[in-house]
PDB file of C-alpha atoms in Angstrom:
ATOM      1  CA  UNK A   1      10.545 -12.302   1.658  1.00 32.00           C
ATOM      2  CA  UNK A   2       9.574  -9.854   4.231  1.00 38.00           C
ATOM      3  CA  UNK A   3       9.070  -6.331   3.474  1.00 40.00           C
ATOM      4  CA  UNK A   4       8.149  -4.765   6.476  1.00 42.00           C
ATOM      5  CA  UNK A   5      10.249  -2.341   7.631  1.00 47.00           C
ATOM      6  CA  UNK A   6      11.650  -0.525  11.060  1.00 55.00           C
ATOM      7  CA  UNK A   7      11.334   2.916  10.622  1.00 77.00           C
ATOM      8  CA  UNK A   8      13.675   4.906  13.304  1.00 85.00           C
ATOM      9  CA  UNK A   9      12.160   8.732  13.118  1.00 89.00           C
ATOM     10  CA  UNK A  10      14.293  11.449  12.458  1.00 89.00           C
ATOM     11  CA  UNK A  11      11.378  14.165  13.028  1.00 93.00           C
ATOM     12  CA  UNK A  12      10.266  14.499  17.418  1.00 96.00           C
ATOM     13  CA  UNK A  13       7.787  12.373  18.948  1.00 97.00           C
ATOM     14  CA  UNK A  14       5.891  14.528  20.620  1.00 98.00           C
ATOM     15  CA  UNK A  15       4.155  13.606  23.828  1.00 98.00           C
ATOM     16  CA  UNK A  16       0.877  15.865  24.187  1.00 97.00           C
ATOM     17  CA  UNK A  17       0.716  17.669  27.382  1.00 96.00           C
ATOM     18  CA  UNK A  18      -3.157  17.944  27.061  1.00 95.00           C
ATOM     19  CA  UNK A  19      -5.606  19.676  29.660  1.00 92.00           C
ATOM     20  CA  UNK A  20      -5.857  16.922  32.633  1.00 92.00           C
ATOM     21  CA  UNK A  21      -3.286  14.646  31.087  1.00 94.00           C
ATOM     22  CA  UNK A  22      -1.928  12.133  32.764  1.00 94.00           C
ATOM     23  CA  UNK A  23       1.222  13.196  34.004  1.00 94.00           C
ATOM     24  CA  UNK A  24       2.746   8.932  34.616  1.00 95.00           C
ATOM     25  CA  UNK A  25       1.643   8.490  31.203  1.00 96.00           C
ATOM     26  CA  UNK A  26       3.955  11.068  29.894  1.00 97.00           C
ATOM     27  CA  UNK A  27       7.018  11.373  31.548  1.00 96.00           C
ATOM     28  CA  UNK A  28       7.314   6.789  31.714  1.00 96.00           C
ATOM     29  CA  UNK A  29       6.511   7.056  27.424  1.00 97.00           C
ATOM     30  CA  UNK A  30       9.090   8.960  27.750  1.00 97.00           C
ATOM     31  CA  UNK A  31      11.387   7.012  30.073  1.00 96.00           C
ATOM     32  CA  UNK A  32      11.044   4.132  27.953  1.00 96.00           C
ATOM     33  CA  UNK A  33      12.313   5.903  24.992  1.00 97.00           C
ATOM     34  CA  UNK A  34      15.039   6.765  26.620  1.00 96.00           C
ATOM     35  CA  UNK A  35      16.138   3.952  27.887  1.00 96.00           C
ATOM     36  CA  UNK A  36      16.800   2.524  23.653  1.00 96.00           C
ATOM     37  CA  UNK A  37      20.153   3.843  23.057  1.00 94.00           C
ATOM     38  CA  UNK A  38      20.645   3.127  26.879  1.00 94.00           C
ATOM     39  CA  UNK A  39      20.661  -0.585  26.329  1.00 94.00           C
ATOM     40  CA  UNK A  40      21.689  -0.291  22.313  1.00 93.00           C
ATOM     41  CA  UNK A  41      24.582   2.498  21.932  1.00 92.00           C
ATOM     42  CA  UNK A  42      24.223   2.338  17.897  1.00 91.00           C
ATOM     43  CA  UNK A  43      20.449   3.079  17.886  1.00 91.00           C
ATOM     44  CA  UNK A  44      19.096   6.241  17.309  1.00 91.00           C
ATOM     45  CA  UNK A  45      18.130   8.438  20.587  1.00 93.00           C
ATOM     46  CA  UNK A  46      14.177   9.766  19.050  1.00 95.00           C
ATOM     47  CA  UNK A  47      13.824  13.157  19.423  1.00 96.00           C
ATOM     48  CA  UNK A  48      11.345  13.702  22.180  1.00 96.00           C
ATOM     49  CA  UNK A  49       9.492  16.191  23.155  1.00 97.00           C
ATOM     50  CA  UNK A  50       6.727  17.127  25.858  1.00 97.00           C
ATOM     51  CA  UNK A  51       4.577  19.664  24.665  1.00 97.00           C
ATOM     52  CA  UNK A  52       1.510  21.399  25.946  1.00 94.00           C
ATOM     53  CA  UNK A  53      -0.545  23.686  23.391  1.00 89.00           C
ATOM     54  CA  UNK A  54       1.055  26.954  23.165  1.00 91.00           C
ATOM     55  CA  UNK A  55       4.338  24.855  22.903  1.00 94.00           C
ATOM     56  CA  UNK A  56       3.286  22.803  19.826  1.00 95.00           C
ATOM     57  CA  UNK A  57       6.007  22.726  16.780  1.00 95.00           C
ATOM     58  CA  UNK A  58       5.128  24.572  13.545  1.00 92.00           C
ATOM     59  CA  UNK A  59       6.715  22.450  11.278  1.00 94.00           C
ATOM     60  CA  UNK A  60       5.468  18.400  10.891  1.00 94.00           C
ATOM     61  CA  UNK A  61       6.744  15.675  13.833  1.00 96.00           C
ATOM     62  CA  UNK A  62       7.336  12.375  13.103  1.00 95.00           C
ATOM     63  CA  UNK A  63       4.249  10.790  15.601  1.00 97.00           C
ATOM     64  CA  UNK A  64       1.957  12.647  18.419  1.00 98.00           C
ATOM     65  CA  UNK A  65       0.565  10.869  21.063  1.00 98.00           C
ATOM     66  CA  UNK A  66      -2.337  11.870  23.075  1.00 98.00           C
ATOM     67  CA  UNK A  67      -2.208  10.169  27.037  1.00 97.00           C
ATOM     68  CA  UNK A  68      -5.368   9.778  29.105  1.00 94.00           C
ATOM     69  CA  UNK A  69      -7.020  12.284  30.948  1.00 90.00           C
ATOM     70  CA  UNK A  70      -7.184  11.758  34.816  1.00 85.00           C
ATOM     71  CA  UNK A  71      -9.878  14.763  35.250  1.00 84.00           C
ATOM     72  CA  UNK A  72     -12.643  13.667  32.573  1.00 81.00           C
ATOM     73  CA  UNK A  73     -11.670  16.727  29.952  1.00 85.00           C
ATOM     74  CA  UNK A  74     -12.722  16.111  27.275  1.00 93.00           C
ATOM     75  CA  UNK A  75     -11.580  17.935  23.777  1.00 94.00           C
ATOM     76  CA  UNK A  76     -13.958  21.444  22.712  1.00 93.00           C
ATOM     77  CA  UNK A  77     -14.497  21.028  18.469  1.00 93.00           C
ATOM     78  CA  UNK A  78     -12.098  24.236  18.365  1.00 94.00           C
ATOM     79  CA  UNK A  79      -9.489  23.950  21.136  1.00 95.00           C
ATOM     80  CA  UNK A  80      -6.195  24.236  18.860  1.00 95.00           C
ATOM     81  CA  UNK A  81      -5.169  20.988  19.377  1.00 96.00           C
ATOM     82  CA  UNK A  82      -7.639  19.625  17.345  1.00 97.00           C
ATOM     83  CA  UNK A  83      -6.789  21.666  14.878  1.00 96.00           C
ATOM     84  CA  UNK A  84      -2.830  21.345  14.470  1.00 97.00           C
ATOM     85  CA  UNK A  85      -3.270  17.143  15.531  1.00 97.00           C
ATOM     86  CA  UNK A  86      -5.583  17.228  11.959  1.00 97.00           C
ATOM     87  CA  UNK A  87      -3.252  19.186  10.500  1.00 96.00           C
ATOM     88  CA  UNK A  88       0.090  16.743  11.352  1.00 96.00           C
ATOM     89  CA  UNK A  89      -1.432  14.137  10.350  1.00 95.00           C
ATOM     90  CA  UNK A  90      -2.552  15.513   7.034  1.00 93.00           C
ATOM     91  CA  UNK A  91       1.815  15.960   6.609  1.00 92.00           C
ATOM     92  CA  UNK A  92       2.596  12.251   7.877  1.00 92.00           C
ATOM     93  CA  UNK A  93       2.468  12.253  11.130  1.00 95.00           C
ATOM     94  CA  UNK A  94       1.682   8.909  12.695  1.00 96.00           C
ATOM     95  CA  UNK A  95      -1.242  10.066  15.239  1.00 97.00           C
ATOM     96  CA  UNK A  96      -2.069   8.206  19.104  1.00 98.00           C
ATOM     97  CA  UNK A  97      -3.803   7.490  21.736  1.00 98.00           C
ATOM     98  CA  UNK A  98      -4.009   6.226  24.583  1.00 96.00           C
ATOM     99  CA  UNK A  99      -7.338   5.622  27.006  1.00 94.00           C
ATOM    100  CA  UNK A 100      -9.041   9.043  27.093  1.00 95.00           C
ATOM    101  CA  UNK A 101      -7.303  10.020  24.534  1.00 96.00           C
ATOM    102  CA  UNK A 102      -8.361   8.782  21.862  1.00 97.00           C
ATOM    103  CA  UNK A 103     -11.035  11.569  22.315  1.00 97.00           C
ATOM    104  CA  UNK A 104      -9.213  14.137  21.255  1.00 97.00           C
ATOM    105  CA  UNK A 105      -7.534  11.768  17.681  1.00 98.00           C
ATOM    106  CA  UNK A 106     -11.464  11.396  17.407  1.00 97.00           C
ATOM    107  CA  UNK A 107     -12.541  15.211  18.002  1.00 97.00           C
ATOM    108  CA  UNK A 108     -10.110  15.813  14.983  1.00 97.00           C
ATOM    109  CA  UNK A 109     -11.780  13.523  12.801  1.00 97.00           C
ATOM    110  CA  UNK A 110      -8.975  10.659  12.466  1.00 97.00           C
ATOM    111  CA  UNK A 111     -10.894   7.464  13.707  1.00 97.00           C
ATOM    112  CA  UNK A 112     -14.352   8.244  11.158  1.00 95.00           C
ATOM    113  CA  UNK A 113     -14.504   4.487   9.682  1.00 91.00           C
ATOM    114  CA  UNK A 114     -11.513   3.730  11.368  1.00 92.00           C
ATOM    115  CA  UNK A 115     -11.451   0.542  14.383  1.00 92.00           C
ATOM    116  CA  UNK A 116     -10.032   1.947  17.657  1.00 94.00           C
ATOM    117  CA  UNK A 117     -10.023   1.513  21.104  1.00 93.00           C
ATOM    118  CA  UNK A 118     -10.205   3.131  24.561  1.00 93.00           C
ATOM    119  CA  UNK A 119     -10.709   2.197  28.468  1.00 91.00           C
ATOM    120  CA  UNK A 120     -14.131  -0.373  28.031  1.00 86.00           C
ATOM    121  CA  UNK A 121     -15.744   2.205  30.885  1.00 89.00           C
ATOM    122  CA  UNK A 122     -15.679   4.803  28.408  1.00 92.00           C
ATOM    123  CA  UNK A 123     -17.545   2.874  25.408  1.00 91.00           C
ATOM    124  CA  UNK A 124     -21.207   4.955  25.708  1.00 89.00           C
ATOM    125  CA  UNK A 125     -19.528   7.745  25.889  1.00 94.00           C
ATOM    126  CA  UNK A 126     -17.290   7.588  23.228  1.00 96.00           C
ATOM    127  CA  UNK A 127     -20.044   5.983  20.682  1.00 95.00           C
ATOM    128  CA  UNK A 128     -22.329   8.692  21.215  1.00 95.00           C
ATOM    129  CA  UNK A 129     -20.195  11.012  20.696  1.00 96.00           C
ATOM    130  CA  UNK A 130     -17.829   9.695  17.263  1.00 97.00           C
ATOM    131  CA  UNK A 131     -20.797   7.334  16.535  1.00 96.00           C
ATOM    132  CA  UNK A 132     -18.862   6.405  12.910  1.00 95.00           C
ATOM    133  CA  UNK A 133     -15.399   4.817  15.136  1.00 96.00           C
ATOM    134  CA  UNK A 134     -15.415   1.443  14.512  1.00 92.00           C
ATOM    135  CA  UNK A 135     -15.092   1.038  18.433  1.00 92.00           C
ATOM    136  CA  UNK A 136     -13.178  -2.030  19.639  1.00 88.00           C
ATOM    137  CA  UNK A 137     -13.105  -1.688  23.581  1.00 85.00           C
ATOM    138  CA  UNK A 138     -12.065  -5.196  24.080  1.00 77.00           C
ATOM    139  CA  UNK A 139      -8.800  -4.952  21.886  1.00 84.00           C
ATOM    140  CA  UNK A 140      -5.741  -3.462  24.631  1.00 87.00           C
ATOM    141  CA  UNK A 141      -4.141  -2.234  20.585  1.00 91.00           C
ATOM    142  CA  UNK A 142      -5.025  -1.025  17.468  1.00 91.00           C
ATOM    143  CA  UNK A 143      -3.142  -0.426  14.945  1.00 90.00           C
ATOM    144  CA  UNK A 144      -4.738   0.707  12.291  1.00 89.00           C
ATOM    145  CA  UNK A 145      -1.230   1.650  10.163  1.00 84.00           C
ATOM    146  CA  UNK A 146      -0.955   5.556  10.536  1.00 92.00           C
ATOM    147  CA  UNK A 147      -4.055   5.763  13.926  1.00 95.00           C
ATOM    148  CA  UNK A 148      -2.829   3.851  16.934  1.00 96.00           C
ATOM    149  CA  UNK A 149      -5.488   3.406  19.901  1.00 96.00           C
ATOM    150  CA  UNK A 150      -4.472   2.295  22.926  1.00 94.00           C
ATOM    151  CA  UNK A 151      -6.752   1.337  25.871  1.00 90.00           C
ATOM    152  CA  UNK A 152      -7.190   1.978  30.229  1.00 85.00           C
ATOM    153  CA  UNK A 153      -4.925   4.084  31.839  1.00 87.00           C
ATOM    154  CA  UNK A 154      -1.819   1.991  32.519  1.00 90.00           C
ATOM    155  CA  UNK A 155      -2.319   0.749  27.789  1.00 92.00           C
ATOM    156  CA  UNK A 156       0.609   3.421  27.774  1.00 95.00           C
ATOM    157  CA  UNK A 157       3.146   0.588  28.290  1.00 94.00           C
ATOM    158  CA  UNK A 158       1.760  -1.124  25.226  1.00 92.00           C
ATOM    159  CA  UNK A 159       1.801   2.108  22.739  1.00 95.00           C
ATOM    160  CA  UNK A 160       5.634   2.456  24.057  1.00 95.00           C
ATOM    161  CA  UNK A 161       6.880  -1.306  23.306  1.00 93.00           C
ATOM    162  CA  UNK A 162       4.105  -1.439  20.227  1.00 92.00           C
ATOM    163  CA  UNK A 163       6.060   1.585  18.775  1.00 95.00           C
ATOM    164  CA  UNK A 164       9.389   0.199  20.084  1.00 94.00           C
ATOM    165  CA  UNK A 165       9.130  -2.574  17.586  1.00 90.00           C
ATOM    166  CA  UNK A 166       8.118  -0.287  14.841  1.00 90.00           C
ATOM    167  CA  UNK A 167      10.653   2.106  15.280  1.00 93.00           C
ATOM    168  CA  UNK A 168      13.336  -0.295  16.069  1.00 92.00           C
ATOM    169  CA  UNK A 169      12.497  -4.056  15.427  1.00 87.00           C
ATOM    170  CA  UNK A 170      11.318  -6.974  17.694  1.00 83.00           C
ATOM    171  CA  UNK A 171      15.179  -7.525  19.916  1.00 87.00           C
ATOM    172  CA  UNK A 172      14.699  -4.172  21.555  1.00 91.00           C
ATOM    173  CA  UNK A 173      10.693  -5.017  22.429  1.00 89.00           C
ATOM    174  CA  UNK A 174      11.910  -7.733  24.075  1.00 88.00           C
ATOM    175  CA  UNK A 175      15.509  -6.594  25.620  1.00 91.00           C
ATOM    176  CA  UNK A 176      12.937  -3.622  26.882  1.00 93.00           C
ATOM    177  CA  UNK A 177      10.390  -5.831  27.680  1.00 90.00           C
ATOM    178  CA  UNK A 178      13.455  -7.520  30.156  1.00 90.00           C
ATOM    179  CA  UNK A 179      14.762  -4.048  30.910  1.00 92.00           C
ATOM    180  CA  UNK A 180      11.736  -2.949  32.519  1.00 90.00           C
ATOM    181  CA  UNK A 181       9.900  -6.220  34.053  1.00 87.00           C
ATOM    182  CA  UNK A 182       6.659  -5.584  31.927  1.00 83.00           C
ATOM    183  CA  UNK A 183       5.117  -8.990  30.459  1.00 70.00           C
ATOM    184  CA  UNK A 184       5.147  -9.399  26.877  1.00 62.00           C
ATOM    185  CA  UNK A 185       3.041 -11.732  26.487  1.00 54.00           C
ATOM    186  CA  UNK A 186       0.553 -10.968  24.028  1.00 51.00           C
ATOM    187  CA  UNK A 187       2.861  -8.425  22.433  1.00 45.00           C
ATOM    188  CA  UNK A 188       3.141 -11.263  19.673  1.00 42.00           C
ATOM    189  CA  UNK A 189       6.360 -10.114  18.081  1.00 37.00           C
ATOM    190  CA  UNK A 190       4.878 -10.455  14.255  1.00 45.00           C
ATOM    191  CA  UNK A 191       2.993  -7.364  15.757  1.00 45.00           C
ATOM    192  CA  UNK A 192       6.182  -5.420  15.406  1.00 42.00           C
ATOM    193  CA  UNK A 193       7.166  -5.566  12.042  1.00 50.00           C
ATOM    194  CA  UNK A 194       3.579  -4.898  10.513  1.00 68.00           C
ATOM    195  CA  UNK A 195       3.795  -2.795   7.355  1.00 77.00           C
ATOM    196  CA  UNK A 196       4.662   0.545   8.676  1.00 75.00           C
ATOM    197  CA  UNK A 197       6.268   3.053   5.806  1.00 81.00           C
ATOM    198  CA  UNK A 198       7.808   6.387   6.495  1.00 81.00           C
ATOM    199  CA  UNK A 199       5.091   9.406   6.021  1.00 83.00           C
ATOM    200  CA  UNK A 200       8.069  11.871   7.531  1.00 81.00           C
ATOM    201  CA  UNK A 201      10.023  11.749   3.805  1.00 86.00           C
ATOM    202  CA  UNK A 202       9.535  14.727   2.772  1.00 87.00           C
ATOM    203  CA  UNK A 203       7.851  14.805  -0.069  1.00 93.00           C
ATOM    204  CA  UNK A 204       4.480  16.394  -0.683  1.00 93.00           C
ATOM    205  CA  UNK A 205       3.172  14.358  -4.199  1.00 96.00           C
ATOM    206  CA  UNK A 206       4.318  11.002  -2.578  1.00 96.00           C
ATOM    207  CA  UNK A 207       2.710  11.646   0.945  1.00 94.00           C
ATOM    208  CA  UNK A 208      -0.631  13.078  -1.092  1.00 94.00           C
ATOM    209  CA  UNK A 209      -0.561  10.173  -3.064  1.00 96.00           C
ATOM    210  CA  UNK A 210      -0.370   7.027   0.127  1.00 95.00           C
ATOM    211  CA  UNK A 211      -2.783   8.826   1.725  1.00 91.00           C
ATOM    212  CA  UNK A 212      -5.363   8.536  -1.446  1.00 94.00           C
ATOM    213  CA  UNK A 213      -4.407   4.821  -0.656  1.00 95.00           C
ATOM    214  CA  UNK A 214      -5.160   4.437   2.684  1.00 91.00           C
ATOM    215  CA  UNK A 215      -8.937   6.279   1.844  1.00 90.00           C
ATOM    216  CA  UNK A 216      -9.126   3.680  -1.272  1.00 93.00           C
ATOM    217  CA  UNK A 217      -7.095   0.395  -1.059  1.00 94.00           C
ATOM    218  CA  UNK A 218     -10.266  -1.138  -1.796  1.00 93.00           C
ATOM    219  CA  UNK A 219     -10.375   0.088  -4.939  1.00 94.00           C
ATOM    220  CA  UNK A 220      -9.002  -0.183  -8.359  1.00 92.00           C
ATOM    221  CA  UNK A 221      -6.048   1.939  -8.191  1.00 95.00           C
ATOM    222  CA  UNK A 222      -2.877   1.884 -10.858  1.00 95.00           C
ATOM    223  CA  UNK A 223       0.026   3.991 -12.016  1.00 97.00           C
ATOM    224  CA  UNK A 224      -2.177   6.708 -13.485  1.00 96.00           C
ATOM    225  CA  UNK A 225      -4.596   7.659 -11.530  1.00 96.00           C
ATOM    226  CA  UNK A 226      -1.386   7.534  -8.327  1.00 97.00           C
ATOM    227  CA  UNK A 227       0.179   9.344  -9.983  1.00 97.00           C
ATOM    228  CA  UNK A 228      -2.367  12.059 -11.719  1.00 97.00           C
ATOM    229  CA  UNK A 229      -3.637  11.997  -8.078  1.00 96.00           C
ATOM    230  CA  UNK A 230       0.585  12.922  -7.057  1.00 96.00           C
ATOM    231  CA  UNK A 231      -0.168  15.683 -10.414  1.00 97.00           C
ATOM    232  CA  UNK A 232       2.984  13.793 -11.395  1.00 96.00           C
ATOM    233  CA  UNK A 233       3.863  12.156 -14.521  1.00 97.00           C
ATOM    234  CA  UNK A 234       4.227   8.774 -14.650  1.00 96.00           C
ATOM    235  CA  UNK A 235       7.282   7.731 -14.779  1.00 96.00           C
ATOM    236  CA  UNK A 236       8.501  10.415 -12.423  1.00 97.00           C
ATOM    237  CA  UNK A 237       5.413   9.662  -9.462  1.00 97.00           C
ATOM    238  CA  UNK A 238       6.598   5.685  -9.992  1.00 97.00           C
ATOM    239  CA  UNK A 239      10.489   7.208  -9.450  1.00 96.00           C
ATOM    240  CA  UNK A 240       9.425   9.561  -6.259  1.00 96.00           C
ATOM    241  CA  UNK A 241       7.793   7.341  -4.620  1.00 96.00           C
ATOM    242  CA  UNK A 242      10.042   3.958  -4.865  1.00 95.00           C
ATOM    243  CA  UNK A 243      12.573   6.427  -3.812  1.00 94.00           C
ATOM    244  CA  UNK A 244      10.160   8.030  -0.875  1.00 93.00           C
ATOM    245  CA  UNK A 245       9.042   4.526   0.643  1.00 91.00           C
ATOM    246  CA  UNK A 246      11.596   2.236  -0.381  1.00 88.00           C
ATOM    247  CA  UNK A 247       8.598   0.163  -2.471  1.00 92.00           C
ATOM    248  CA  UNK A 248       7.324   0.789  -6.036  1.00 95.00           C
ATOM    249  CA  UNK A 249       4.151   1.575  -5.866  1.00 96.00           C
ATOM    250  CA  UNK A 250       2.612  -1.820  -6.525  1.00 95.00           C
ATOM    251  CA  UNK A 251       4.225  -3.965  -3.657  1.00 93.00           C
ATOM    252  CA  UNK A 252       3.328  -1.245  -0.948  1.00 95.00           C
ATOM    253  CA  UNK A 253      -0.081  -1.316  -2.645  1.00 95.00           C
ATOM    254  CA  UNK A 254      -0.346  -5.250  -2.184  1.00 94.00           C
ATOM    255  CA  UNK A 255       2.040  -4.860   1.848  1.00 92.00           C
ATOM    256  CA  UNK A 256      -1.544  -2.355   2.601  1.00 93.00           C
ATOM    257  CA  UNK A 257      -4.580  -4.296   2.088  1.00 95.00           C
ATOM    258  CA  UNK A 258      -2.323  -7.187   3.423  1.00 94.00           C
ATOM    259  CA  UNK A 259      -1.885  -5.092   6.454  1.00 90.00           C
ATOM    260  CA  UNK A 260      -5.842  -4.170   6.024  1.00 91.00           C
ATOM    261  CA  UNK A 261      -6.840  -7.629   6.077  1.00 94.00           C
ATOM    262  CA  UNK A 262      -4.625  -8.434   8.843  1.00 90.00           C
ATOM    263  CA  UNK A 263      -6.923  -5.715  11.235  1.00 87.00           C
ATOM    264  CA  UNK A 264      -9.308  -7.957   9.704  1.00 90.00           C
ATOM    265  CA  UNK A 265      -8.896 -11.287  10.700  1.00 91.00           C
ATOM    266  CA  UNK A 266      -8.181 -10.959  13.270  1.00 84.00           C
ATOM    267  CA  UNK A 267     -11.023  -8.004  14.812  1.00 81.00           C
ATOM    268  CA  UNK A 268     -14.203  -9.389  13.280  1.00 83.00           C
ATOM    269  CA  UNK A 269     -16.077 -11.794  12.208  1.00 88.00           C
ATOM    270  CA  UNK A 270     -16.349 -11.178   7.886  1.00 93.00           C
ATOM    271  CA  UNK A 271     -15.760 -14.027   5.493  1.00 95.00           C
ATOM    272  CA  UNK A 272     -12.427 -14.127   3.860  1.00 96.00           C
ATOM    273  CA  UNK A 273     -14.147 -13.566   0.580  1.00 96.00           C
ATOM    274  CA  UNK A 274     -16.031 -10.456   2.136  1.00 96.00           C
ATOM    275  CA  UNK A 275     -12.529  -9.547   3.730  1.00 96.00           C
ATOM    276  CA  UNK A 276     -10.726 -10.380   0.036  1.00 96.00           C
ATOM    277  CA  UNK A 277     -13.833  -8.088  -1.645  1.00 96.00           C
ATOM    278  CA  UNK A 278     -13.164  -4.892   1.318  1.00 95.00           C
ATOM    279  CA  UNK A 279      -9.270  -4.563   0.742  1.00 95.00           C
ATOM    280  CA  UNK A 280      -9.403  -4.569  -3.169  1.00 95.00           C
ATOM    281  CA  UNK A 281      -9.518  -8.295  -4.054  1.00 95.00           C
ATOM    282  CA  UNK A 282     -11.999  -9.429  -6.460  1.00 92.00           C
ATOM    283  CA  UNK A 283     -10.370 -13.448  -6.678  1.00 93.00           C
ATOM    284  CA  UNK A 284     -10.278 -15.254  -3.439  1.00 95.00           C
ATOM    285  CA  UNK A 285      -7.516 -17.561  -4.721  1.00 95.00           C
ATOM    286  CA  UNK A 286      -5.643 -14.296  -6.078  1.00 95.00           C
ATOM    287  CA  UNK A 287      -5.409 -12.412  -1.877  1.00 96.00           C
ATOM    288  CA  UNK A 288      -4.708 -15.982  -0.945  1.00 95.00           C
ATOM    289  CA  UNK A 289      -1.302 -16.233  -2.638  1.00 94.00           C
ATOM    290  CA  UNK A 290      -0.709 -12.419  -1.537  1.00 92.00           C
ATOM    291  CA  UNK A 291      -1.033 -12.615   1.872  1.00 92.00           C
ATOM    292  CA  UNK A 292       0.402 -15.766   2.019  1.00 89.00           C
ATOM    293  CA  UNK A 293       3.070 -14.503  -0.440  1.00 86.00           C
ATOM    294  CA  UNK A 294       3.666 -11.626   3.202  1.00 84.00           C
ATOM    295  CA  UNK A 295       2.816 -13.355   6.044  1.00 83.00           C
ATOM    296  CA  UNK A 296       4.089 -17.106   5.434  1.00 81.00           C
ATOM    297  CA  UNK A 297      -0.013 -18.045   6.390  1.00 85.00           C
ATOM    298  CA  UNK A 298      -3.493 -18.616   4.611  1.00 92.00           C
ATOM    299  CA  UNK A 299      -5.516 -16.464   5.790  1.00 94.00           C
ATOM    300  CA  UNK A 300      -7.293 -19.140   7.399  1.00 93.00           C
ATOM    301  CA  UNK A 301      -4.888 -20.227   9.308  1.00 90.00           C
ATOM    302  CA  UNK A 302      -3.410 -17.158  10.661  1.00 89.00           C
ATOM    303  CA  UNK A 303      -7.311 -15.721  11.588  1.00 89.00           C
ATOM    304  CA  UNK A 304      -6.832 -19.886  13.745  1.00 86.00           C
ATOM    305  CA  UNK A 305      -4.013 -18.042  15.168  1.00 81.00           C
ATOM    306  CA  UNK A 306      -3.779 -14.697  15.637  1.00 76.00           C
ATOM    307  CA  UNK A 307      -7.388 -13.786  16.226  1.00 76.00           C
ATOM    308  CA  UNK A 308      -8.210 -12.106  19.123  1.00 61.00           C
ATOM    309  CA  UNK A 309      -9.420 -13.601  21.392  1.00 52.00           C
ATOM    310  CA  UNK A 310     -12.712 -11.801  23.741  1.00 45.00           C
ATOM    311  CA  UNK A 311     -14.643 -11.772  27.005  1.00 41.00           C
TER     312      UNK A 311
END
């Protein structure tokens, strides 16, 4: 039975009007999301805000998006937006970028040791600025769970459809793409049902445990360990975690590990045994069983079907 969920945010989604921001991307994304309740009156509209650095909300947001820059503007380490983005992400916000917007996420430290993408023409500059990022400029979009990056000036359409799928489901992606006359080929529907657990639930101890799992998913993670991270008793931790995320810790961890493995199978060349080890499985058959229980495919079959083609 699928355990992936769509969650329409109940907190603001902020499109950031950073210095040099592409107006077409800001207003295009706003228009794209505004169409959803018109196409489906039962769907909840997003609380969408376009904010400059001096009008940013101080309360937690559901997601933040840095759009392309058309003036070759690059963020300084001490820019208020950098600190704000890092703080919001630490509080559970989904962090997104399009094209050169990735420089803002990189400056905020949100891409270190993660896969990410940006415009292919920015590859050399980006690698020099952020050598710890696992840059994959050949990909139009990279979803790394709580950080999503898209490459190319017009990739805001890809990001918009991807977020639509995450928040409203695959059927809405199809309806929206048809309405906008956007060709959704290559945007497989399986991507729109990826593991995206809620992070705007407001339970800070649970969020601390989620962050710990994000960073250490390849390590043994037991309920006692996670309860200690959350500073709760084991019984209270399991109750709080399940209420906040909709999943018990063990099921959540399996889904997280499978999601990380999916990305590695799609984008990388490592062996299935190495990927199993990297995501926390010391037994390859156990990994294969867990992977198939979530995706319906063996790791090898999944790689064959969904591996990103380069060139």
